[in-house]
Short mmCIF file of C-alpha atoms and ligand atoms in Angstrom, two decimals:
data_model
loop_
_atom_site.label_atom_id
_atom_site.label_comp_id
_atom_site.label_asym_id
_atom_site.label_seq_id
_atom_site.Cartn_x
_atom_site.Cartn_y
_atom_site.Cartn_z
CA UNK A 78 -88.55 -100.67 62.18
CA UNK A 79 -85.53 -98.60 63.23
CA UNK A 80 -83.34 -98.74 66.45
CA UNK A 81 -85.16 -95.78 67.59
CA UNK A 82 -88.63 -96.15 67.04
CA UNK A 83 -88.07 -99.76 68.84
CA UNK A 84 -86.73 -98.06 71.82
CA UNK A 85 -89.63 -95.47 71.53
CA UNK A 86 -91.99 -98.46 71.70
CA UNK A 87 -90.30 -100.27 74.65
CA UNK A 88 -90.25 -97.91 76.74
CA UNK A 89 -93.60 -96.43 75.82
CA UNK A 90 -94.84 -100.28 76.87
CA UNK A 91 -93.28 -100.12 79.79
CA UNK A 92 -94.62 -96.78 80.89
CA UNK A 93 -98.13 -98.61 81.00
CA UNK A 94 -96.95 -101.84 82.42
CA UNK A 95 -95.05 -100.61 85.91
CA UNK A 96 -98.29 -98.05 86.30
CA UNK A 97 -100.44 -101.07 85.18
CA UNK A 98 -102.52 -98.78 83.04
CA UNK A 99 -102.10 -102.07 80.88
CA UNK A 100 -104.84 -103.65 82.73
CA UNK A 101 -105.93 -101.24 85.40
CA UNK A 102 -106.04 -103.07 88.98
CA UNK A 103 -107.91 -101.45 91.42
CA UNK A 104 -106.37 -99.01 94.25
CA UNK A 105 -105.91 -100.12 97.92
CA UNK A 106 -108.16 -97.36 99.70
CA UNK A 107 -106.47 -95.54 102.72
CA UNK A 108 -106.66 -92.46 104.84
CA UNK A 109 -105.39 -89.75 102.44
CA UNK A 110 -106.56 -91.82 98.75
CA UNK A 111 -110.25 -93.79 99.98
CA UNK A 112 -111.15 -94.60 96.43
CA UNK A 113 -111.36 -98.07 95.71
CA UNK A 114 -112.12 -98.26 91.95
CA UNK A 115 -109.70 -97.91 89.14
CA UNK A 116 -109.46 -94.98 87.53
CA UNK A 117 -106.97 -94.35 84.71
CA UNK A 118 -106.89 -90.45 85.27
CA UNK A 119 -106.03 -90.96 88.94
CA UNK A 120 -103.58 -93.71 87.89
CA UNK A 121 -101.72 -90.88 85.02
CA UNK A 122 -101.20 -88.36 87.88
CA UNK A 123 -99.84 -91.33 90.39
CA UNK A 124 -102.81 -90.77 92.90
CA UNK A 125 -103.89 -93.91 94.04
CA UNK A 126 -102.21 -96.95 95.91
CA UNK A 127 -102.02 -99.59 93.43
CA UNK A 128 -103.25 -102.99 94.17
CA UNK A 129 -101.20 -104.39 91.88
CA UNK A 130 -99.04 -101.75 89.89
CA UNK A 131 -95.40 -102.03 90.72
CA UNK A 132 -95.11 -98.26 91.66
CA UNK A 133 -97.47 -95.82 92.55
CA UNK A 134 -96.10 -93.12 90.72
CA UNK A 135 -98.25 -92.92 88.00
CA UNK A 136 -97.73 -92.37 84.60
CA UNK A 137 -96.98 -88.37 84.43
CA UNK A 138 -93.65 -89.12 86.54
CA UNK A 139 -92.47 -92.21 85.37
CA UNK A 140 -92.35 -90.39 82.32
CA UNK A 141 -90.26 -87.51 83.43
CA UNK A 142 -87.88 -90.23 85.32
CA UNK A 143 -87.30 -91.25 81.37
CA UNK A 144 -86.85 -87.17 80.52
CA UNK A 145 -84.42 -86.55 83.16
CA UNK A 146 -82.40 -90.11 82.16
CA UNK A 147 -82.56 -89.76 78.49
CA UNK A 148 -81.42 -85.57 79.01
CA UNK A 149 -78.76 -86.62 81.31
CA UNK A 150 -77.23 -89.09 78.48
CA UNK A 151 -78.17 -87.24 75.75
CA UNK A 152 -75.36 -84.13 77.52
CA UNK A 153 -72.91 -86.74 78.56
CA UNK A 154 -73.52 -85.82 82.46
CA UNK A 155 -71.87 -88.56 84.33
CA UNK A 156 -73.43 -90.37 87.76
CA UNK A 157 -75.66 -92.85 88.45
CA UNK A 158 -79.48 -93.21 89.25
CA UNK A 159 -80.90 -93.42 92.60
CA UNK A 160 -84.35 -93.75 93.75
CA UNK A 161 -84.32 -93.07 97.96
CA UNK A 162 -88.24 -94.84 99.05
CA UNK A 163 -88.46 -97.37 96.15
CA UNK A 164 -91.81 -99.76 97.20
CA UNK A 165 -92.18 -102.43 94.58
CA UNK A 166 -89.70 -100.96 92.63
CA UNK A 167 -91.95 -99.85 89.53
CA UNK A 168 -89.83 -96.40 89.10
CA UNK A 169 -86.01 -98.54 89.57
CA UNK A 170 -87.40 -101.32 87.17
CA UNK A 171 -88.76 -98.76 84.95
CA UNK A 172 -85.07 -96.45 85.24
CA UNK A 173 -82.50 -100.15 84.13
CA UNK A 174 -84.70 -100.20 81.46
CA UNK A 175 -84.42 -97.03 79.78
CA UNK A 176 -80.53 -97.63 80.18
CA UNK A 177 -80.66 -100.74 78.68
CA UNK A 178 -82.47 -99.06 75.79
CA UNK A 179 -79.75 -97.15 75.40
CA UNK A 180 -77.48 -99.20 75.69
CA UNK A 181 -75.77 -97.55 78.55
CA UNK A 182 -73.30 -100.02 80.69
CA UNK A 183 -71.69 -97.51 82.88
CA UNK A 184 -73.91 -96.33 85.11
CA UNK A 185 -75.80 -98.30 88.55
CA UNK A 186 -79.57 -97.98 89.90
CA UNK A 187 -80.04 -97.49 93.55
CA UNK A 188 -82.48 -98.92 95.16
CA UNK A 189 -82.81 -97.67 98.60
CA UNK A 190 -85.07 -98.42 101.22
CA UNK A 191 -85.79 -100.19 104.37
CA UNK A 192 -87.70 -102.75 102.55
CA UNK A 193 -90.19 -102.72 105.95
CA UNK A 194 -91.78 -99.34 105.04
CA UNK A 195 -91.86 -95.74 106.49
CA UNK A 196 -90.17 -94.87 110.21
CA UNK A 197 -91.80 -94.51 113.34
CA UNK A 198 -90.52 -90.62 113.67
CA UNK A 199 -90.78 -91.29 117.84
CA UNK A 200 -90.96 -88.76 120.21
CA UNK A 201 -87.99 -86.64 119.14
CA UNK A 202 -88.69 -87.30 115.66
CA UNK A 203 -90.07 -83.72 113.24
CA UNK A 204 -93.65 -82.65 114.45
CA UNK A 205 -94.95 -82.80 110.77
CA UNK A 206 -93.63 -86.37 110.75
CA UNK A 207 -95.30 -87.30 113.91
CA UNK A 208 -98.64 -85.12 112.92
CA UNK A 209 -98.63 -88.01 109.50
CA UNK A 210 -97.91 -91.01 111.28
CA UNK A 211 -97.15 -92.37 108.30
CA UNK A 212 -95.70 -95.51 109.48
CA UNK A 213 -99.27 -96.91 110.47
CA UNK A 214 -99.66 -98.12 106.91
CA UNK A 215 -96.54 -100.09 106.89
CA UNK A 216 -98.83 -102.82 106.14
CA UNK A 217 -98.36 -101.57 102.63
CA UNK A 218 -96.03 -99.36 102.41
CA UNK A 219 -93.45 -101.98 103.83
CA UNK A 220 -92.36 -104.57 100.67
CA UNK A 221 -89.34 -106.82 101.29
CA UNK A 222 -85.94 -106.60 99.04
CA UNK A 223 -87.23 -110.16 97.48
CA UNK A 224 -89.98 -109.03 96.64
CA UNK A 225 -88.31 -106.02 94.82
CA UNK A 226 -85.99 -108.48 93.28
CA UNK A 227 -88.53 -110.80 92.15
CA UNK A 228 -89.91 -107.83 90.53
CA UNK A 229 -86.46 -106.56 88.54
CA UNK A 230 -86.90 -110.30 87.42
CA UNK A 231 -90.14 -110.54 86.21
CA UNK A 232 -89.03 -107.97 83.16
CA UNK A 233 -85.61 -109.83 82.88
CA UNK A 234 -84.11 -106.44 84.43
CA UNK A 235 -82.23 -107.29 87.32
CA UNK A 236 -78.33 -107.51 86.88
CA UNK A 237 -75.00 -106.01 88.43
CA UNK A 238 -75.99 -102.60 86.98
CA UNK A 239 -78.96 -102.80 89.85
CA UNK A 240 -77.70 -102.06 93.87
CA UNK A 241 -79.75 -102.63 96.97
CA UNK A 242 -78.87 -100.42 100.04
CA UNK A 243 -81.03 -101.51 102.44
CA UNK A 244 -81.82 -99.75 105.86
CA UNK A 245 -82.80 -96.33 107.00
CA UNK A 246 -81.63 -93.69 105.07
CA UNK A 247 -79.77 -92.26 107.95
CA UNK A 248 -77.73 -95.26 107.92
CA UNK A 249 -77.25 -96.59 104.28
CA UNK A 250 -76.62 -93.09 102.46
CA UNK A 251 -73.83 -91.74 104.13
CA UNK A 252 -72.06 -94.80 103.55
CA UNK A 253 -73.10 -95.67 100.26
CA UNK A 254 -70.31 -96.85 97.62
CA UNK A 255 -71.86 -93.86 95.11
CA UNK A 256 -69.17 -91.85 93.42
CA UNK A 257 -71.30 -89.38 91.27
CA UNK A 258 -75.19 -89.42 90.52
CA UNK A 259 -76.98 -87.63 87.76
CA UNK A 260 -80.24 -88.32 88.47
CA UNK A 261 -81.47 -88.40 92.41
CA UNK A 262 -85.00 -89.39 93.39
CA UNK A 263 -86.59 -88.69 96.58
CA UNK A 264 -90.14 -90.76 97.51
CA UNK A 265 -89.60 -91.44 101.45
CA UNK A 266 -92.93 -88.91 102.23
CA UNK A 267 -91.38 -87.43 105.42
CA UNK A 268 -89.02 -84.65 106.55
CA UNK A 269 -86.82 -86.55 107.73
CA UNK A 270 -86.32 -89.03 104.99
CA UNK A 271 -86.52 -86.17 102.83
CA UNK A 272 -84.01 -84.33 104.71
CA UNK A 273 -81.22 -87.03 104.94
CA UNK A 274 -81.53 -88.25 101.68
CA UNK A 275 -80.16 -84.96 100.18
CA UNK A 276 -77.82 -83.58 102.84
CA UNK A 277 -75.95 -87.35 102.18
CA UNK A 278 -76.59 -87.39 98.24
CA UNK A 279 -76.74 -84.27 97.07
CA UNK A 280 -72.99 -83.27 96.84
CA UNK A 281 -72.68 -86.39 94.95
CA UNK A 282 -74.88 -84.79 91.78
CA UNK A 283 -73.37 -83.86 88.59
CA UNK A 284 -73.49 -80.20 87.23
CA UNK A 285 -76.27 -80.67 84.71
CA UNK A 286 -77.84 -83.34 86.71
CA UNK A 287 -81.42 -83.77 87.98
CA UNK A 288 -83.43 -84.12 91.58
CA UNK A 289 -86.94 -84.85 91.61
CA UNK A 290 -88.95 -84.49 94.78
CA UNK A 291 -91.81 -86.80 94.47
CA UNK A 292 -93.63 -86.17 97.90
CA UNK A 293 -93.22 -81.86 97.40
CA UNK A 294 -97.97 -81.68 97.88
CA UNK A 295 -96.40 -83.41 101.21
CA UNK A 296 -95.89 -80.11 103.38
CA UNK A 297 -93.50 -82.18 105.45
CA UNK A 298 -91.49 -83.32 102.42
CA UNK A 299 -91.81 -79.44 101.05
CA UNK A 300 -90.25 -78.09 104.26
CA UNK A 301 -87.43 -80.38 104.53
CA UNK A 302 -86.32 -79.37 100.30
CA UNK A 303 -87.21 -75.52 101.10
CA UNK A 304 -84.73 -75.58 104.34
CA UNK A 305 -82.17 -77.98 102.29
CA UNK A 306 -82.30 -75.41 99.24
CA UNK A 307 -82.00 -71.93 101.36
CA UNK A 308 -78.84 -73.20 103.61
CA UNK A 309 -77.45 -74.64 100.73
CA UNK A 310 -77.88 -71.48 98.72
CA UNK A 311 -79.80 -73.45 95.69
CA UNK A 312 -81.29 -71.15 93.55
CA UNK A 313 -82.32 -73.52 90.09
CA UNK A 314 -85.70 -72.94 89.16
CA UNK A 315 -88.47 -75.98 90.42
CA UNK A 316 -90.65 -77.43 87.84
CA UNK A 317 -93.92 -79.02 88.61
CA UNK A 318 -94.05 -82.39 87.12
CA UNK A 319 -97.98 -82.95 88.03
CA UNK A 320 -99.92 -81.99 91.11
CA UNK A 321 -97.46 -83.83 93.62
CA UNK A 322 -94.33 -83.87 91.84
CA UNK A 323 -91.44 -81.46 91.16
CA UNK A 324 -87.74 -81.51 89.73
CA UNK A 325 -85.17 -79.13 89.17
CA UNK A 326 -81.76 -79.44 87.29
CA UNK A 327 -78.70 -78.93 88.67
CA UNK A 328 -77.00 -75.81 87.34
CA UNK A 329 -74.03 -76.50 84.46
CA UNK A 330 -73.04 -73.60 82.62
CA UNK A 331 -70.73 -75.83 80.16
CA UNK A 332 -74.36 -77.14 78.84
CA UNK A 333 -76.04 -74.00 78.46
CA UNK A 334 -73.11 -72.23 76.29
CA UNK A 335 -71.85 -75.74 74.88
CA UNK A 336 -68.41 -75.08 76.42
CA UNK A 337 -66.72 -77.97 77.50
CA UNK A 338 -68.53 -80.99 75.48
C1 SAM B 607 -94.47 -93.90 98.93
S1 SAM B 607 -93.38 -95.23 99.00
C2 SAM B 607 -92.39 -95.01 97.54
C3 SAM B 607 -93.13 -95.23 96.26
C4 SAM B 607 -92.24 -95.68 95.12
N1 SAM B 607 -91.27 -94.72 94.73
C5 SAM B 607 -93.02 -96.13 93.91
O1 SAM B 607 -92.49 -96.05 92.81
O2 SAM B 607 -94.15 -96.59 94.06
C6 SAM B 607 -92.26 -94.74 100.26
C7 SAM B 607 -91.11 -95.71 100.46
O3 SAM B 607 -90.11 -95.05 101.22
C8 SAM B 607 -89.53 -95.95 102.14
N2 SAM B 607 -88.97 -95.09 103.22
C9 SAM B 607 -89.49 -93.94 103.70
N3 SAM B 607 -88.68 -93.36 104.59
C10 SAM B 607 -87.58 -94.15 104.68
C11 SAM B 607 -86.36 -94.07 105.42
N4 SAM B 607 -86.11 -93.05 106.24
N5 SAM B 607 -85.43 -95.03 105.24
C12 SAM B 607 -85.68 -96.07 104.40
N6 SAM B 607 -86.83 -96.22 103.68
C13 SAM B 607 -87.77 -95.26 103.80
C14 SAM B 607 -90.67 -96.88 102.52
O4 SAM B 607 -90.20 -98.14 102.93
C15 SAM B 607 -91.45 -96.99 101.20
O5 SAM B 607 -91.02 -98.07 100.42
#
């Protein structure tokens, strides 16, 4: 077998192992997803809470995490990887791997959360925030750093190409040591997660480079990219990744006309 088609199969593998669609574990019913049997459909189009699964993703945007990685190294675009509202981890475990497929040292993971789960928006917090109360299933949604770490571990991924910024986004972001990112993620579900994670990490994309808006069926999450895009001026066209998802690339002229590579 050749380099490639061993990559191919790796990370094909590991598409079905951090969405479980391996074994297929039953989903933890809630408020917004009550079913409680497994049900690989639901599981491809990442719309169930995983009892076991190490994201919840599913397998429709895991795979376009490995598009946007594999497009962004294919064109040379430099910057990092960040996932903002990481859970288990599934979609950061799943993102070292496809650099280590490619043998790619240079660029970090970042794994940012507040390993304790979703904020309590308050009383001065966004009224669509407030309207979710999210936070009540922090029961869940809440998974510790160690935990996260024990899970880089179990598929012998975690090394210094993998950083933790722990805390609230408000806090960690605007400090973070990232020079350049070519791929950003956004899964924190509310406007104002959704709203701090760009305004702090979007100047820090590459030309060329990708941000994918996992939460856009949210209309919360929705409101806070459609206000970020129109007083930012952002015009590149959203795709739809499945039902819930969305990305959009980062205009670089030097990759449509070649110039420059
Ligand atoms: C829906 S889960 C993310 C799912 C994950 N991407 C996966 O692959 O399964 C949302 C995550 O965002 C985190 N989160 C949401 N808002 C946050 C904020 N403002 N600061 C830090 N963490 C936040 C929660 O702790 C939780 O882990």
């Amino acid at each position: 077998m050749n380099e490639q088609s061993t990559r191919r199969l790796y990370l094909d593998l590991l598409e079905k192992a951090v969405t479980n669609l391996l074994y297929g574990d039953s989903p933890i019913p809630n408020p917004w997803l009550p079913e409680t049997e497994f049900d690989s459909g639901r599981r491809e189009n990442g719309q169930d809470w995983p009892s076991q699964a190490h994201t919840m993703v599913g397998l429709k945007r895991i795979q376009n995490v490995r598009f946007c990685l594999e497009q962004v190294i294919a064109d040379g675009v430099p910057g990092d990887f960040i996932e903002t509202g990481v859970w288990r981890g599934g979609v950061c475990i799943f993102a070292r791997a496809v650099l280590a497929a490619h043998d790619v040292t240079g660029r970090q993971i970042w794994v940012a959360d507040s390993f304790e789960g979703i904020p309590d928006p308050g009383e001065n917090g966004h009224a669509m925030d407030k309207e979710m109360a999210l936070h009540q299933a922090n029961d869940v949604l809440g998974v510790t750093m160690d935990t996260v770490k024990e899970n880089f571990e179990r598929y012998g991924l975690l090394d210094d190409q993998v950083r933790f910024l722990p805390g609230w986004f408000k806090d960690s972001l605007p400090t973070a040591p990232i020079d350049k990112l070519a791929v950003i993620r956004l899964d924190g579900d509310l406007y104002e997660s959704t709203i701090d994670a760009l305004k702090n990490l979007y100047h820090r994309l590459s030309p060329g480079g990708f941000v994918i808006i996992d939460d856009y069926c949210i209309p919360a999450c929705r409101q806070a990219v459609e206000d970020f895009r129109s007083t930012e001026g952002i015009a590149d066209p959203i795709e739809k990744i499945d039902d819930y998802s969305v990305f959009w690339r980062r205009a670089d002229l030097s990759i449509v006309t070649g110039v420059g590579k």
